[in-house]
Amino acid sequence: MAQTIQPPRSSDNIKDGVKYNRNSGSNSNFEMFGWLFMRMSGIVLVVLIFVHLYVNLMVGNGIQAVDFGFVAGKWADPFWQVWDLAMLWLAMLHGSNGVRTIINDYAEKDSTRFWLKVILFAASAVIIVLGTLVIFTFNPCPPNATADLLPSFCSA
Amino acid sequence: MPTETKDESAEPASKVELPDSVAGSGEIPSFDITLRVRRYLPEFYDEAYWDDFQVTMYGTDRVLDALHKVKWEMDGSVSFRRSCAHGVCGSDAMRINGHNRLACKVLLKDLNTSKPITVEPIKGLPVEKDLIVDMEPFFQSYREIMPFLMNESAPPSKERLQSAEERERFDDTTKCILCAACTSSCPVFWTDGQYFGPAAIVNAHRFIFDSRDDAGDMRLEVLNDKEGVWRCRTTFNCTDACPRGIQVTKAISEVKQAILSRKV
């Protein structure tokens, strides 16, 4: 008897321990937005990072000017706070999503995949929260500090 | 009629008759090659292993001719699929020197004959014996994208007309012969076999961009799956592997664009 063609997703197709049929389609656009986000954030990050590098390393005294006072001065300015915040969030989400896809591509066991992602998401969350906290709660003029290490506006 | 006497040494496995006016006719160069075949005989051994065969081949011979020579004259247990042997049926896709190719379309003289020529089954599908893999997971993905015309409107009395421009839109992806060279060259497919794979997407493309078909949205919805087009990493392995020269990666990106333009 001729074998009839099975309708898609009608049964588990397992060969040598590998399950070939896909999990039933959840109508989620997550992967699509993930893909779109990678392209958008990539373009924005190129601008953010190269301006960041130029301002920190090329303008004025260049790399010699970078010290506590220089960073404190930048983070006293809301413009650079927002700039660095955008850079932190976009870089972390872009990087984490990239590593997530690499885990999806290379982890062969579901349990390995799950735990690698747990570690990845936990690490990303900690860095994003900690970084955001630092940018907004940073005190450019800590008390009892030597005056010549601080930005100029602290003495005023 | 030629006599029945067989002169094996003089007869290449494939021979082209050239007129005398063509320079060098009748002087098909011959060379010795080592064909290194990946063997898997589950009845006898649990592990796959390499088997070397020394064969004298001719400049007009293809990898398939070398495999034929091995199977017909040296070791009849060597197993592989082939049907038309002329690059149309898509049966003999295999990994030749690490690249997915049709054995019937690769001339031996175009390979480095000073080193052994490796021939393996295509990757990512379960090997059944030697170069024969189970194609069922591949065809399962193919069935899921509904590779047939769907049009609910009443059929016209003659044919469903289409302009040359409308036909041109999906011309490239009509060339697919379902040999699985692209899907089994894709590193994402190698991981877990869950990804739909280039071949299924190419065949979805063929109907999504067909003006006569009405079910493009359904197919785009299928390929918007987490195992769908978004797993493509644009490594271009599929485009390199396609024996029909289909711009596979381009077709996948066009499907991505089509999903985006309908959703966003």
XYZ file of C-alpha atoms in Angstrom:
420
model
C 0.000 0.000 0.000
C 1.302 3.387 -0.916
C 2.228 5.473 2.081
C 0.059 8.555 2.280
C 1.618 11.900 3.028
C 1.084 12.803 6.642
C -0.420 16.190 7.371
C 2.171 18.544 8.862
C 2.780 18.405 12.617
C 0.488 15.414 13.025
C 2.950 13.309 14.985
C 6.346 13.389 16.553
C 9.012 12.649 13.997
C 11.946 11.358 16.005
C 15.042 9.998 14.246
C 18.065 8.848 16.239
C 16.882 10.797 19.265
C 16.512 14.050 17.303
C 13.024 15.488 17.239
C 12.561 16.939 13.765
C 9.096 18.400 13.923
C 8.818 21.903 15.249
C 6.975 22.840 18.387
C 3.461 23.950 17.531
C 3.543 27.498 16.281
C 2.878 30.108 18.864
C 1.697 33.145 16.942
C 4.367 35.341 18.414
C 6.289 37.975 16.532
C 9.136 37.862 19.046
C 11.746 36.524 16.630
C 10.733 39.055 14.010
C 11.089 41.972 16.413
C 14.335 40.472 17.693
C 15.674 40.404 14.141
C 14.503 43.970 13.506
C 15.959 45.184 16.802
C 19.389 43.791 15.930
C 19.498 45.802 12.708
C 18.109 49.039 14.211
C 20.234 48.944 17.365
C 23.284 48.058 15.278
C 22.979 51.250 13.231
C 22.336 53.415 16.311
C 25.227 51.796 18.209
C 27.697 52.625 15.433
C 26.873 56.329 15.898
C 26.772 56.172 19.711
C 30.049 54.272 20.069
C 32.112 56.214 17.551
C 30.999 59.597 18.945
C 31.771 58.230 22.429
C 35.252 57.158 21.340
C 35.895 60.432 19.525
C 34.803 62.631 22.434
C 36.729 60.613 25.013
C 39.923 59.871 23.123
C 40.407 62.482 20.406
C 38.939 65.840 21.504
C 41.135 68.201 23.557
C 43.923 66.411 25.404
C 42.625 63.097 24.137
C 43.213 60.005 26.212
C 45.419 61.902 28.723
C 42.361 63.855 29.887
C 40.428 60.769 30.979
C 40.337 60.532 34.755
C 37.758 60.567 37.539
C 37.148 64.275 37.019
C 36.554 63.834 33.288
C 33.979 61.071 33.794
C 32.339 62.892 36.676
C 32.080 66.004 34.545
C 30.413 64.112 31.718
C 27.875 62.430 34.003
C 26.920 65.734 35.555
C 25.536 66.633 32.127
C 22.081 65.138 31.345
C 23.041 64.918 27.664
C 25.892 62.483 28.347
C 23.809 60.647 30.951
C 21.191 59.889 28.312
C 23.900 59.119 25.727
C 25.659 56.627 27.983
C 22.364 55.142 29.132
C 21.298 54.537 25.528
C 24.694 53.025 24.776
C 24.514 50.752 27.822
C 20.996 49.497 27.135
C 21.367 49.056 23.401
C 24.790 47.398 23.655
C 23.626 45.031 26.391
C 20.367 44.081 24.663
C 22.075 43.788 21.267
C 24.880 41.674 22.703
C 22.595 39.510 24.825
C 20.269 38.845 21.924
C 23.267 37.943 19.795
C 24.519 35.472 22.390
C 20.958 34.143 22.741
C 20.869 33.288 19.043
C 24.313 31.698 19.302
C 23.065 29.556 22.205
C 20.003 28.607 20.129
C 22.252 27.651 17.226
C 24.897 25.719 19.108
C 23.333 24.173 22.228
C 22.241 20.683 21.283
C 20.263 19.740 24.362
C 17.169 21.592 25.564
C 18.407 21.586 29.152
C 21.818 23.020 28.162
C 20.067 25.669 26.136
C 17.788 26.557 29.029
C 20.539 26.929 31.620
C 22.874 28.862 29.333
C 20.038 31.305 28.709
C 19.265 31.611 32.415
C 22.916 32.541 33.050
C 22.924 34.949 30.097
C 19.724 36.745 31.085
C 20.763 36.977 34.739
C 24.167 38.428 33.827
C 22.608 40.915 31.389
C 19.986 42.017 33.901
C 22.582 42.598 36.622
C 24.801 44.684 34.324
C 21.909 46.740 32.930
C 20.470 47.488 36.384
C 23.863 48.209 37.934
C 24.941 50.417 35.020
C 21.707 52.384 35.029
C 21.995 52.878 38.776
C 25.567 54.178 38.456
C 24.712 56.630 35.678
C 21.849 58.210 37.647
C 23.092 58.035 41.222
C 26.696 58.955 40.491
C 28.034 61.610 42.834
C 30.623 63.687 40.972
C 31.745 65.419 44.177
C 32.209 62.786 46.887
C 32.851 64.356 50.313
C 36.386 64.297 51.797
C 38.029 63.734 48.409
C 41.218 65.505 47.288
C 40.112 68.587 45.373
C 42.493 68.197 42.395
C 40.987 64.825 41.494
C 37.467 66.260 41.205
C 35.869 68.179 38.332
C 36.218 71.952 38.506
C 32.590 72.667 39.428
C 32.882 70.787 42.759
C 34.910 73.510 44.503
C 32.282 76.122 43.715
C 27.929 -3.563 -34.711
C 30.908 -3.616 -32.374
C 32.128 -6.963 -31.242
C 31.370 -8.258 -27.774
C 34.962 -8.052 -26.604
C 35.271 -5.582 -23.758
C 38.360 -3.483 -23.437
C 37.758 -1.994 -20.003
C 41.016 -0.114 -19.813
C 40.338 1.950 -22.924
C 36.741 2.873 -22.244
C 36.098 5.836 -19.942
C 32.944 5.655 -17.839
C 31.670 8.653 -19.725
C 32.926 9.276 -23.204
C 32.409 12.205 -25.513
C 32.794 11.644 -29.227
C 34.573 14.629 -30.699
C 35.002 15.267 -34.415
C 38.575 15.138 -35.726
C 38.470 18.874 -36.386
C 38.536 19.511 -32.631
C 42.112 19.597 -31.396
C 43.058 16.801 -29.031
C 40.036 14.701 -29.858
C 40.393 11.112 -28.852
C 43.011 12.016 -26.290
C 40.922 12.255 -23.146
C 43.456 12.690 -20.361
C 43.356 10.056 -17.676
C 44.551 10.311 -14.104
C 44.617 8.251 -10.927
C 42.550 9.451 -8.028
C 41.854 8.331 -4.498
C 38.171 8.398 -3.706
C 37.713 8.594 0.075
C 34.152 7.539 0.830
C 32.461 7.913 4.205
C 31.061 4.461 4.897
C 28.316 3.613 7.363
C 27.119 0.027 7.511
C 24.849 -0.207 10.556
C 24.424 -3.989 10.100
C 28.130 -4.546 10.706
C 29.655 -1.552 12.479
C 28.276 0.991 14.895
C 30.667 3.700 13.753
C 31.132 5.310 10.372
C 34.594 5.088 8.810
C 36.544 6.202 5.738
C 37.176 3.824 2.858
C 39.774 4.649 0.184
C 39.457 3.511 -3.424
C 42.172 3.987 -6.057
C 40.614 4.447 -9.476
C 41.836 5.571 -12.878
C 39.441 8.131 -14.269
C 39.241 10.366 -17.337
C 38.960 14.082 -17.880
C 35.334 13.763 -18.894
C 34.349 11.873 -15.741
C 32.382 13.213 -12.854
C 32.440 12.207 -9.196
C 29.371 10.090 -9.912
C 31.325 8.151 -12.551
C 34.023 7.433 -9.975
C 31.358 6.207 -7.544
C 29.873 4.037 -10.288
C 33.275 2.569 -11.065
C 33.782 1.759 -7.389
C 30.332 0.245 -6.983
C 30.295 -1.699 -10.250
C 33.880 -2.917 -10.307
C 35.373 -2.803 -6.813
C 32.891 -2.852 -3.936
C 29.247 -3.440 -4.661
C 28.251 -2.598 -1.110
C 28.969 1.111 -1.567
C 25.536 2.712 -1.442
C 24.382 6.035 -2.813
C 21.332 7.507 -4.471
C 21.251 8.613 -8.059
C 18.569 8.585 -10.648
C 18.914 10.706 -13.764
C 22.654 11.340 -13.327
C 22.318 14.610 -15.230
C 21.692 17.208 -12.524
C 17.923 17.295 -12.814
C 16.444 14.764 -10.392
C 18.390 15.920 -7.322
C 19.058 12.451 -5.930
C 22.830 12.503 -5.574
C 23.506 15.520 -3.380
C 26.558 14.759 -1.241
C 29.428 16.475 0.512
C 32.347 16.456 -1.924
C 35.595 17.794 -0.436
C 33.477 19.449 2.244
C 31.103 21.214 -0.154
C 27.541 20.132 -0.862
C 27.346 19.290 -4.550
C 25.541 16.977 -6.931
C 27.972 14.146 -7.705
C 26.715 14.155 -11.307
C 27.666 17.800 -11.837
C 31.212 17.864 -10.431
C 33.961 17.003 -12.922
C 36.899 15.205 -11.358
C 39.344 17.353 -13.315
C 38.011 20.440 -11.504
C 38.993 18.967 -8.140
C 42.492 18.595 -6.738
C 43.254 15.071 -7.948
C 46.612 14.950 -6.150
C 44.783 14.618 -2.833
C 42.077 12.123 -1.906
C 38.619 13.309 -2.936
C 36.346 12.983 0.079
C 32.731 12.019 -0.414
C 30.362 12.112 2.571
C 26.607 12.043 3.067
C 24.950 15.454 3.408
C 24.973 16.682 6.996
C 22.139 17.219 9.444
C 19.910 14.369 8.270
C 20.045 10.854 9.756
C 22.409 8.612 7.759
C 20.844 5.288 6.822
C 23.705 3.699 4.916
C 26.902 5.106 3.403
C 25.818 8.180 1.409
C 22.094 7.603 1.839
C 20.306 9.818 4.348
C 16.722 9.848 5.558
C 15.132 12.748 3.683
C 11.861 12.626 5.640
C 12.647 15.543 8.006
C 13.569 17.597 4.953
C 10.304 16.811 3.185
C 8.360 17.424 6.366
C 9.510 21.047 6.350
C 8.688 21.209 2.660
C 5.124 20.003 3.257
C 4.595 22.486 6.055
C 4.943 25.494 3.759
C 2.147 24.118 1.522
C 3.991 23.842 -1.792
C 0.955 23.936 -4.049
C -1.171 26.602 -5.678
C -4.010 27.831 -3.504
C -6.644 29.996 -5.104
C -10.232 30.006 -3.857
C -11.650 31.901 -6.814
C -13.487 29.939 -9.490
C -11.062 28.639 -12.100
C -11.267 30.538 -15.373
C -12.347 28.664 -18.481
C -8.811 28.699 -19.915
C -5.778 29.344 -17.746
C -4.928 31.764 -14.939
C -3.121 34.457 -16.883
C 0.099 35.991 -15.664
C 2.293 38.652 -17.191
C 5.926 37.998 -18.002
C 6.898 40.448 -15.248
C 4.751 38.642 -12.677
C 6.341 35.353 -13.697
C 9.828 36.847 -13.497
C 9.222 37.790 -9.852
C 9.590 34.183 -8.658
C 11.395 32.662 -11.634
C 14.604 31.928 -9.714
C 12.915 29.841 -7.033
C 11.012 27.670 -9.537
C 14.328 25.992 -10.369
C 14.517 24.021 -7.106
C 14.908 20.257 -7.529
C 14.660 19.419 -3.795
C 18.103 17.823 -3.608
C 18.570 19.126 -0.017
C 22.077 20.436 -0.784
C 21.141 23.864 0.612
C 19.295 22.758 3.742
C 22.031 20.287 4.663
C 24.732 22.942 4.147
C 23.096 25.254 6.690
C 24.867 25.372 10.084
C 21.599 26.347 11.782
C 19.937 23.205 10.416
C 22.855 21.042 11.593
C 22.223 21.956 15.234
C 18.864 20.378 15.874
C 17.031 19.980 12.573
C 14.263 22.252 13.796
C 14.927 25.132 11.395
C 12.708 25.030 8.303
C 15.808 25.279 6.148
C 16.555 27.092 2.897
C 14.775 24.625 0.605
C 11.410 24.982 2.347
C 11.746 28.777 2.309
C 12.727 28.798 -1.377
C 9.647 26.741 -2.221
C 7.463 29.006 -0.087
C 8.973 31.972 -1.952
C 7.946 30.361 -5.216
C 4.256 30.586 -4.205
C 4.334 33.694 -1.984
C 5.435 35.812 -4.950
C 3.205 34.042 -7.486
C 0.443 36.455 -8.517
C -1.949 33.538 -9.072
C -1.654 32.289 -5.497
C -3.818 33.620 -2.670
C -2.246 31.922 0.356
C 0.925 34.006 0.672
C -0.150 35.289 4.098
C -0.622 31.755 5.405
C 2.856 30.768 4.270
C 4.399 33.926 5.708
C 2.679 33.113 9.002
C 4.199 29.614 8.938
C 7.668 31.037 8.259
C 7.290 33.697 10.974
C 7.722 30.802 13.412
C 10.645 30.836 15.815
C 12.166 28.127 13.621
C 11.332 30.102 10.489
C 13.195 32.680 8.418
C 14.485 34.583 11.452
C 16.918 31.776 12.228
C 18.724 32.475 8.954
C 22.185 33.910 9.686
C 22.913 34.817 6.054
C 26.055 32.678 5.900
C 25.389 32.074 2.171
C 26.247 28.353 2.500
C 22.939 27.575 0.789
C 23.612 29.862 -2.173
C 27.045 28.259 -2.588
C 25.583 24.761 -2.364
C 22.657 25.140 -4.780
C 23.388 23.098 -7.928
C 20.736 25.070 -9.789
C 22.329 28.431 -9.029
C 19.312 29.723 -7.122
C 20.085 32.872 -5.111
C 18.816 31.112 -1.990
C 19.935 33.624 0.619
C 18.399 36.428 -1.458
C 15.097 34.538 -1.618
C 15.143 34.079 2.171
C 15.765 37.790 2.707
C 12.878 38.609 0.348
C 10.598 36.437 2.475
C 11.883 38.260 5.585
C 11.065 41.587 3.938
C 7.607 40.328 2.961
C 6.844 39.317 6.560
C 8.118 42.649 7.864
C 6.136 44.709 5.363
C 2.920 42.934 6.336
C 3.467 43.047 10.088
C 5.179 46.352 10.794
